CSV table of C-alpha atoms in Angstrom, one decimal:
chain,number,residue,atom,x,y,z
A,1,MET,CA,27.5,-0.3,-8.1
A,2,SER,CA,24.6,1.4,-7.1
A,3,HIS,CA,22.9,0.0,-3.7
A,4,LEU,CA,19.5,1.1,-5.6
A,5,PHE,CA,20.0,-1.5,-8.4
A,6,GLU,CA,20.9,-4.5,-6.1
A,7,PRO,CA,18.6,-7.4,-5.7
A,8,LEU,CA,16.4,-7.7,-2.7
A,9,LYS,CA,15.4,-11.1,-1.5
A,10,LEU,CA,11.6,-11.4,0.6
A,11,ARG,CA,11.4,-15.2,1.0
A,12,ASP,CA,11.5,-16.9,-2.3
A,13,ILE,CA,10.9,-13.8,-4.2
A,14,THR,CA,13.8,-11.8,-5.3
A,15,LEU,CA,13.1,-8.1,-6.8
A,16,LYS,CA,15.5,-7.2,-9.2
A,17,ASN,CA,16.3,-3.8,-7.8
A,18,ARG,CA,14.9,-1.8,-4.8
A,19,ILE,CA,12.7,0.2,-6.6
A,20,GLY,CA,9.1,-0.1,-5.9
A,21,ILE,CA,5.9,1.4,-7.5
A,22,PRO,CA,3.6,2.3,-4.3
A,23,PRO,CA,-0.2,1.6,-4.3
A,24,MET,CA,-2.1,4.9,-6.0
A,25,CYS,CA,-5.8,4.8,-6.4
A,26,GLN,CA,-6.9,5.1,-9.9
A,27,TYR,CA,-10.9,5.6,-9.0
A,28,SER,CA,-11.6,3.7,-12.2
A,29,ALA,CA,-13.2,0.6,-11.5
A,30,THR,CA,-16.6,-0.4,-12.2
A,31,ASP,CA,-18.4,-2.7,-9.5
A,32,GLY,CA,-14.6,-3.3,-8.0
A,33,MET,CA,-13.7,-4.7,-11.5
A,34,ALA,CA,-10.3,-3.4,-13.3
A,35,GLY,CA,-10.6,-2.3,-16.9
A,36,GLU,CA,-9.2,-0.8,-19.8
A,37,TRP,CA,-7.4,2.1,-17.7
A,38,HIS,CA,-5.8,-0.4,-15.2
A,39,PHE,CA,-4.6,-2.7,-18.0
A,40,ILE,CA,-2.8,0.2,-19.6
A,41,HIS,CA,-1.5,2.3,-16.7
A,42,TYR,CA,-0.1,-0.9,-14.8
A,43,GLY,CA,1.3,-2.4,-18.1
A,44,SER,CA,3.1,0.7,-18.6
A,45,ARG,CA,4.6,0.8,-15.4
A,46,ALA,CA,5.4,-3.1,-15.2
A,47,ILE,CA,7.7,-2.7,-18.5
A,48,GLY,CA,9.2,0.7,-17.0
A,49,GLY,CA,11.9,-1.3,-14.9
A,50,ALA,CA,10.7,-1.2,-10.9
A,51,GLY,CA,11.5,-4.4,-8.8
A,52,LEU,CA,7.9,-4.3,-7.4
A,53,MET,CA,4.6,-3.0,-8.3
A,54,ILE,CA,1.9,-2.8,-5.6
A,55,LEU,CA,-1.7,-2.3,-6.9
A,56,GLU,CA,-3.9,0.5,-5.4
A,57,ALA,CA,-6.0,-0.1,-2.5
A,58,THR,CA,-8.3,-3.0,-3.4
A,59,ALA,CA,-11.3,-3.5,-1.1
A,60,VAL,CA,-11.9,-6.4,0.6
A,61,THR,CA,-15.7,-5.7,1.0
A,62,ALA,CA,-18.1,-3.8,-1.1
A,63,ALA,CA,-18.7,-1.3,2.0
A,64,GLY,CA,-14.7,-1.2,2.6
A,65,ARG,CA,-14.4,0.9,-0.9
A,66,ILE,CA,-13.3,4.3,-0.6
A,67,SER,CA,-15.2,5.4,-3.6
A,68,PRO,CA,-17.4,3.8,-6.1
A,69,GLY,CA,-14.3,3.5,-8.4
A,70,ASP,CA,-12.3,1.4,-6.3
A,71,LEU,CA,-10.9,-2.0,-7.1
A,72,GLY,CA,-12.1,-4.9,-5.2
A,73,LEU,CA,-11.3,-8.7,-4.5
A,74,TRP,CA,-14.8,-9.5,-2.7
A,75,ASN,CA,-16.0,-11.9,-5.3
A,76,ASP,CA,-14.7,-14.3,-7.5
A,77,GLU,CA,-15.7,-12.3,-10.7
A,78,GLN,CA,-13.1,-9.6,-9.8
A,79,ILE,CA,-10.2,-12.1,-10.0
A,80,GLU,CA,-9.6,-12.6,-14.0
A,81,PRO,CA,-9.1,-8.9,-14.6
A,82,LEU,CA,-6.6,-8.4,-12.1
A,83,ALA,CA,-4.9,-11.8,-13.0
A,84,LYS,CA,-4.3,-10.1,-16.4
A,85,ILE,CA,-2.3,-7.3,-14.8
A,86,ALA,CA,-0.2,-9.8,-12.5
A,87,ARG,CA,0.7,-12.1,-15.6
A,88,LEU,CA,1.7,-8.8,-17.4
A,89,ALA,CA,4.1,-7.6,-14.5
A,90,ARG,CA,5.5,-11.1,-14.1
A,91,GLU,CA,6.4,-11.6,-18.0
A,92,GLN,CA,8.2,-8.2,-17.8
A,93,GLY,CA,10.2,-9.0,-14.4
A,94,CYS,CA,8.3,-6.9,-12.0
A,95,VAL,CA,6.8,-8.5,-9.1
A,96,PRO,CA,3.3,-8.0,-8.9
A,97,ALA,CA,1.7,-7.1,-5.4
A,98,ILE,CA,-1.8,-6.0,-4.4
A,99,GLN,CA,-2.7,-4.0,-1.4
A,100,LEU,CA,-5.7,-5.3,0.7
A,101,ALA,CA,-7.9,-2.6,2.1
A,102,HIS,CA,-10.9,-1.6,4.1
A,103,ALA,CA,-11.6,2.3,4.2
A,104,GLY,CA,-13.8,2.2,7.5
A,105,ARG,CA,-15.1,5.7,8.0
A,106,LYS,CA,-13.6,7.0,5.0
A,107,ALA,CA,-15.8,5.2,2.8
A,108,SER,CA,-18.6,6.2,0.6
A,109,VAL,CA,-17.0,9.2,-0.6
A,110,GLY,CA,-16.6,10.8,-4.5
A,111,LEU,CA,-13.8,9.8,-6.9
A,112,GLY,CA,-10.4,11.1,-5.9
A,113,TRP,CA,-10.5,14.3,-8.2
A,114,GLY,CA,-14.0,15.2,-6.8
A,115,GLU,CA,-15.3,16.6,-3.8
A,116,GLN,CA,-14.3,14.7,-0.7
A,117,ARG,CA,-17.6,14.1,1.4
A,118,THR,CA,-19.8,11.4,2.2
A,119,LEU,CA,-22.0,10.4,-0.7
A,120,ARG,CA,-26.0,10.4,-0.2
A,121,ALA,CA,-27.7,7.2,-1.0
A,122,ASP,CA,-29.3,8.8,-4.3
A,123,GLU,CA,-25.7,9.4,-5.2
A,124,GLY,CA,-24.9,5.6,-4.6
A,125,GLY,CA,-23.6,6.1,-1.1
A,126,TRP,CA,-23.6,3.3,1.5
A,127,GLN,CA,-22.9,3.2,5.5
A,128,ALA,CA,-19.5,3.5,6.6
A,129,VAL,CA,-18.3,1.7,9.4
A,130,ALA,CA,-15.5,2.4,12.1
A,131,PRO,CA,-13.8,1.1,15.6
A,132,SER,CA,-16.3,4.2,16.9
A,133,ALA,CA,-19.0,6.3,15.7
A,134,VAL,CA,-16.7,9.2,15.2
A,135,SER,CA,-16.6,10.8,11.7
A,136,PHE,CA,-13.6,11.8,9.8
A,137,GLY,CA,-14.7,15.3,9.9
A,138,GLU,CA,-16.7,17.9,8.2
A,139,GLY,CA,-18.8,16.8,5.1
A,140,TYR,CA,-18.4,13.0,6.4
A,141,ALA,CA,-21.5,11.2,8.1
A,142,GLN,CA,-21.0,9.5,11.3
A,143,PRO,CA,-20.0,5.8,10.8
A,144,HIS,CA,-21.5,2.8,12.2
A,145,GLU,CA,-19.7,1.5,15.2
A,146,LEU,CA,-18.7,-2.4,14.4
A,147,SER,CA,-19.9,-4.9,16.9
A,148,VAL,CA,-17.4,-7.6,17.9
A,149,ALA,CA,-19.1,-10.0,15.5
A,150,GLU,CA,-18.8,-7.5,12.9
A,151,ILE,CA,-15.0,-7.1,13.5
A,152,ALA,CA,-14.5,-10.8,13.0
A,153,GLU,CA,-16.4,-10.5,9.6
A,154,VAL,CA,-13.7,-8.1,8.7
A,155,VAL,CA,-11.0,-10.6,9.4
A,156,THR,CA,-12.8,-13.2,7.3
A,157,ALA,CA,-13.1,-10.8,4.3
A,158,PHE,CA,-9.3,-10.1,4.3
A,159,VAL,CA,-8.6,-13.9,4.4
A,160,ALA,CA,-11.0,-14.5,1.3
A,161,ALA,CA,-9.3,-11.6,-0.3
A,162,ALA,CA,-6.0,-12.9,0.1
A,163,LYS,CA,-7.0,-16.3,-1.1
A,164,ARG,CA,-8.5,-14.5,-4.4
A,165,ALA,CA,-5.1,-12.9,-4.6
A,166,ILE,CA,-3.3,-16.3,-4.7
A,167,VAL,CA,-5.7,-17.2,-7.6
A,168,ALA,CA,-5.1,-14.4,-9.5
A,169,GLY,CA,-1.1,-15.0,-9.4
A,170,PHE,CA,0.0,-12.2,-7.3
A,171,GLN,CA,3.5,-12.6,-5.7
A,172,ALA,CA,3.2,-10.3,-2.4
A,173,ILE,CA,0.2,-8.9,-0.6
A,174,GLU,CA,0.3,-5.4,1.2
A,175,ILE,CA,-2.0,-5.1,4.0
A,176,HIS,CA,-3.2,-1.4,4.3
A,177,ALA,CA,-3.1,-0.2,7.8
A,178,ALA,CA,-2.3,3.5,7.0
A,179,HIS,CA,-3.7,6.7,5.9
A,180,GLY,CA,-6.7,6.7,8.2
A,181,TYR,CA,-8.4,3.6,6.7
A,182,LEU,CA,-10.1,1.0,9.0
A,183,LEU,CA,-6.9,-0.7,10.3
A,184,HIS,CA,-5.3,2.7,11.1
A,185,GLN,CA,-8.6,3.9,12.6
A,186,PHE,CA,-8.3,1.0,15.2
A,187,LEU,CA,-4.6,1.7,16.0
A,188,SER,CA,-5.2,5.5,16.9
A,189,PRO,CA,-6.5,6.8,20.1
A,190,LEU,CA,-8.1,9.6,18.2
A,191,SER,CA,-10.4,7.5,16.2
A,192,ASN,CA,-10.8,4.4,18.7
A,193,GLN,CA,-12.7,5.2,21.7
A,194,ARG,CA,-13.8,1.8,22.1
A,195,THR,CA,-13.7,0.2,25.9
A,196,ASP,CA,-13.8,-3.5,24.9
A,197,ALA,CA,-10.9,-5.6,23.8
A,198,TYR,CA,-10.2,-3.8,20.6
A,199,GLY,CA,-9.8,-0.4,22.4
A,200,GLY,CA,-7.7,1.6,25.0
A,201,SER,CA,-4.5,-0.1,25.5
A,202,PHE,CA,-1.6,-0.5,23.0
A,203,ASP,CA,-2.3,-4.1,22.8
A,204,ASN,CA,-6.1,-3.8,22.5
A,205,ARG,CA,-5.9,-1.0,19.8
A,206,THR,CA,-3.7,-3.3,17.9
A,207,ARG,CA,-5.3,-6.4,18.2
A,208,LEU,CA,-7.5,-6.0,15.1
A,209,LEU,CA,-4.3,-5.4,12.8
A,210,ARG,CA,-2.6,-8.4,14.4
A,211,GLU,CA,-5.5,-10.8,14.0
A,212,VAL,CA,-5.9,-9.7,10.3
A,213,VAL,CA,-1.9,-10.3,9.7
A,214,SER,CA,-2.1,-13.6,11.5
A,215,ALA,CA,-5.3,-14.7,9.7
A,216,VAL,CA,-3.6,-13.5,6.2
A,217,ARG,CA,-0.4,-15.3,6.8
A,218,ALA,CA,-1.9,-18.5,7.5
A,219,VAL,CA,-3.4,-18.7,4.1
A,220,TRP,CA,-0.9,-17.0,2.2
A,221,PRO,CA,2.0,-19.2,0.8
A,222,GLU,CA,4.6,-19.5,3.0
A,223,ASN,CA,7.2,-18.8,0.2
A,224,LEU,CA,5.8,-15.5,-0.8
A,225,PRO,CA,6.1,-12.1,1.3
A,226,LEU,CA,3.6,-10.4,2.9
A,227,LEU,CA,3.7,-6.4,3.5
A,228,ILE,CA,1.9,-3.9,5.6
A,229,ARG,CA,1.5,-0.2,5.0
A,230,LEU,CA,1.8,2.0,8.0
A,231,SER,CA,1.0,5.4,8.8
A,232,ALA,CA,4.1,6.1,11.6
A,233,THR,CA,2.7,9.0,12.9
A,234,ASP,CA,-0.8,11.2,12.8
A,235,TRP,CA,1.1,14.2,13.1
A,236,MET,CA,-1.2,14.8,16.1
A,237,GLU,CA,-0.8,15.2,19.6
A,238,GLY,CA,-2.6,12.4,21.3
A,239,GLY,CA,-2.5,10.1,17.9
A,240,TRP,CA,-0.5,7.2,17.0
A,241,SER,CA,3.1,7.8,17.2
A,242,ALA,CA,6.5,6.6,15.7
A,243,ASP,CA,7.1,4.9,19.1
A,244,GLU,CA,4.3,2.9,18.7
A,245,THR,CA,5.0,1.9,15.2
A,246,VAL,CA,8.4,0.6,16.0
A,247,ALA,CA,6.9,-1.4,18.7
A,248,LEU,CA,4.0,-2.6,16.6
A,249,CYS,CA,6.6,-3.6,13.9
A,250,ARG,CA,8.6,-5.8,16.2
A,251,GLY,CA,5.5,-8.0,16.7
A,252,LEU,CA,4.3,-7.9,13.1
A,253,LYS,CA,7.7,-9.2,12.2
A,254,ALA,CA,7.3,-12.2,14.6
A,255,LEU,CA,3.9,-13.0,12.7
A,256,GLY,CA,5.5,-13.1,9.6
A,257,VAL,CA,5.3,-9.7,7.8
A,258,ASP,CA,8.2,-9.2,5.7
A,259,LEU,CA,8.5,-5.9,5.0
A,260,ALA,CA,6.8,-2.5,6.2
A,261,ASP,CA,5.8,0.3,3.6
A,262,ILE,CA,6.2,3.4,5.9
A,263,SER,CA,4.3,6.4,5.4
A,264,THR,CA,2.4,9.1,7.6
A,265,ALA,CA,-0.9,10.7,8.4
A,266,GLY,CA,-4.3,10.4,6.8
A,267,LEU,CA,-6.2,9.8,10.2
A,268,VAL,CA,-7.7,13.3,10.8
A,269,PRO,CA,-7.7,16.1,8.0
A,270,THR,CA,-6.1,18.9,10.5
A,271,ALA,CA,-3.0,17.5,10.8
A,272,LYS,CA,0.1,19.8,9.9
A,273,ILE,CA,2.3,17.6,7.9
A,274,PRO,CA,5.8,19.0,7.2
A,275,ALA,CA,6.1,17.5,3.8
A,276,GLY,CA,9.3,18.0,1.9
A,277,PRO,CA,11.9,15.8,0.0
A,278,GLY,CA,12.2,12.6,1.8
A,279,PHE,CA,10.0,14.1,4.8
A,280,GLN,CA,8.9,10.4,5.9
A,281,THR,CA,12.2,8.5,5.6
A,282,GLU,CA,13.3,8.9,8.9
A,283,PHE,CA,10.3,6.7,10.2
A,284,ALA,CA,11.3,4.0,7.6
A,285,ALA,CA,14.8,3.9,9.2
A,286,ARG,CA,13.4,3.8,12.6
A,287,VAL,CA,11.6,0.6,11.9
A,288,ARG,CA,14.5,-1.0,9.8
A,289,ASN,CA,17.1,-0.3,12.6
A,290,GLU,CA,15.2,-0.3,15.7
A,291,ALA,CA,12.3,-3.3,15.3
A,292,GLY,CA,14.8,-5.1,12.5
A,293,LEU,CA,11.8,-5.2,9.9
A,294,PRO,CA,12.8,-4.7,6.4
A,295,ALA,CA,11.4,-1.1,5.2
A,296,ALA,CA,10.3,0.9,2.3
A,297,ALA,CA,10.6,4.6,2.2
A,298,VAL,CA,8.0,6.7,0.5
A,299,GLY,CA,7.1,10.2,0.1
A,300,LEU,CA,8.7,12.9,-2.4
A,301,ILE,CA,11.7,10.9,-3.5
A,302,THR,CA,12.1,12.2,-6.6
A,303,SER,CA,15.5,11.7,-8.1
A,304,ALA,CA,18.0,8.7,-8.6
A,305,VAL,CA,20.5,10.0,-6.3
A,306,GLN,CA,18.3,10.7,-3.5
A,307,ALA,CA,16.7,7.3,-3.7
A,308,ASP,CA,20.2,5.6,-3.8
A,309,HIS,CA,21.8,7.5,-0.9
A,310,ILE,CA,18.4,6.4,1.2
A,311,VAL,CA,19.3,2.5,0.3
A,312,ARG,CA,23.1,3.2,0.6
A,313,THR,CA,23.1,4.6,4.1
A,314,GLY,CA,20.8,2.0,5.4
A,315,GLN,CA,17.6,4.1,6.0
A,316,ALA,CA,15.6,1.9,4.1
A,317,ASP,CA,16.1,-1.4,2.2
A,318,MET,CA,13.8,-0.3,-1.1
A,319,VAL,CA,12.2,2.8,-2.2
A,320,LEU,CA,8.7,3.3,-3.3
A,321,ILE,CA,8.6,6.0,-6.2
A,322,GLY,CA,4.9,7.5,-6.7
A,323,ARG,CA,4.1,10.9,-8.2
A,324,GLU,CA,7.5,10.8,-10.2
A,325,ILE,CA,6.4,7.2,-11.7
A,326,LEU,CA,2.8,8.7,-12.6
A,327,ARG,CA,4.7,11.4,-14.4
A,328,ASN,CA,7.2,9.1,-16.3
A,329,PRO,CA,6.5,5.3,-16.0
A,330,TYR,CA,10.4,4.7,-17.0
A,331,TRP,CA,11.7,6.3,-14.2
A,332,PRO,CA,13.6,3.4,-13.1
A,333,LEU,CA,15.1,2.7,-16.4
A,334,LEU,CA,16.3,6.4,-16.6
A,335,ALA,CA,17.5,6.2,-13.0
A,336,ALA,CA,19.8,3.2,-14.3
A,337,GLN,CA,21.5,5.5,-16.8
A,338,GLU,CA,21.6,8.4,-14.2
A,339,LEU,CA,23.4,5.8,-11.9
A,340,ARG,CA,25.5,4.5,-14.7
A,341,GLN,CA,23.9,1.0,-14.4
A,342,VAL,CA,23.1,-1.4,-17.3
A,343,GLY,CA,19.5,-0.7,-18.1
A,344,VAL,CA,17.2,-3.8,-19.0
A,345,TRP,CA,14.9,-2.3,-21.7
A,346,PRO,CA,12.0,-4.1,-23.3
A,347,ASN,CA,13.3,-5.3,-26.6
A,348,GLN,CA,10.3,-3.5,-28.4
A,349,TYR,CA,12.1,-0.1,-26.9
A,350,LEU,CA,15.8,-1.0,-27.1
A,351,ARG,CA,16.3,1.2,-30.4
A,352,ALA,CA,15.8,4.2,-27.8
A,353,ALA,CA,17.6,2.9,-25.3
A,354,PRO,CA,20.9,4.6,-23.9
A,355,SER,CA,24.4,3.2,-25.1
A,356,GLY,CA,25.0,0.2,-22.9
A,357,SER,CA,21.7,-0.9,-22.4
A,358,VAL,CA,20.2,-4.5,-22.8
A,359,GLY,CA,17.1,-5.9,-23.8
A,360,ARG,CA,14.6,-8.6,-22.1
C-alpha cells in the first residue's frame, strides 16, 4: 500500500490520507466575508480527494489583514459563509481547517497579483503594527510598535476567532506564525528589536506565540487538532533558524500543538531562497524526528511518487500540495491512480473515473 494513502489520526480526527491542501490566499473577500469565488474554489478542491483542506489566512482583526481582499473572523457575520465551506468539505470526507492570522507589518497592501506596497489612506489603507517600528522593505510604511497592552489584545483576538471557527464547524485550526507575518515577526531578531519581555532572548521572542497557542488551545475543543505553520528559517544570517524551530516545536508539542506545517522565509524581501523540488522537506524532517512533533512538508512537491517517498521515508507525516492543486483540483484522485490505489470518486464523476475506482 502507498504510504501517501494511509490514514492519519490527529486527536479524534482521522484524515483519510496524507494529502493536504495548504492555505493559499485568494484575495477575493469583501469586508472579510467569503463569497462565490471561495465557495467554488474550495468546493472543487474538497471533492478532489485530499484528506485535509486548510483555508487561507483568515484575519483575526480587520487591521490584521494582508490586503482588503483577505478573509476574516473578527465578527460574527463572517461565520456563516465560512460554515458553508466547512459543511461542504465534511460532506466530501475532507477535513476542513482554517488558518488564523495577523499580518503585522505586512498588512495594508494591494491584492496578491497587484503592486506590493503599503496602501495609502485614500486607497483604503490602514496602519500596520509590528513588534518593532521596522518596515518590511521598500514601499512599505513604518509600522506602529505594539505596546504590551496591545499585544494582549492580539492574543484575545486569536481566541475570539477560534471560538467563531468552532461555531463555523471547522475540525482543525492552524495558527499562522510563518512567512513574515506578525507572530513570525516576533520570533525573528531581524524584525523584533524589543528590549522588554517580548524581545531579545529565545524565550522572550517566542513568548507571544506560546501565549497565543496556550490561549487558543484552552478554548479549542480537546478532541480537535491544533496546527501551527512555521517558517523554519529566514534564510538570512542573524535571522530565525532551523535549530530554533526545532526547540520551539518541542515546547509547542507540550502546549498541545498536534502538527507543524513547515515552510520557510517571508520575513525579509532580500532573502536568497534555494528553491527546488522538495527544498523545505528537510526542515519538516527535523521537526518530526528531533522535536517529536508530527510535521507536514510543503514546497514544490508536485508528483505522486515524490509525495509518497516523503511520507514513506519518514521525512514528514503528510504533504501539502499547493500549486499543483491550484492547477488541478483532482490531483489526489489522479495520484491514487498513479500509485495503484483505489480512488474514491464523487458519485457524480464516477463515469469518468479510472477502472477500479469507487464512488462516495
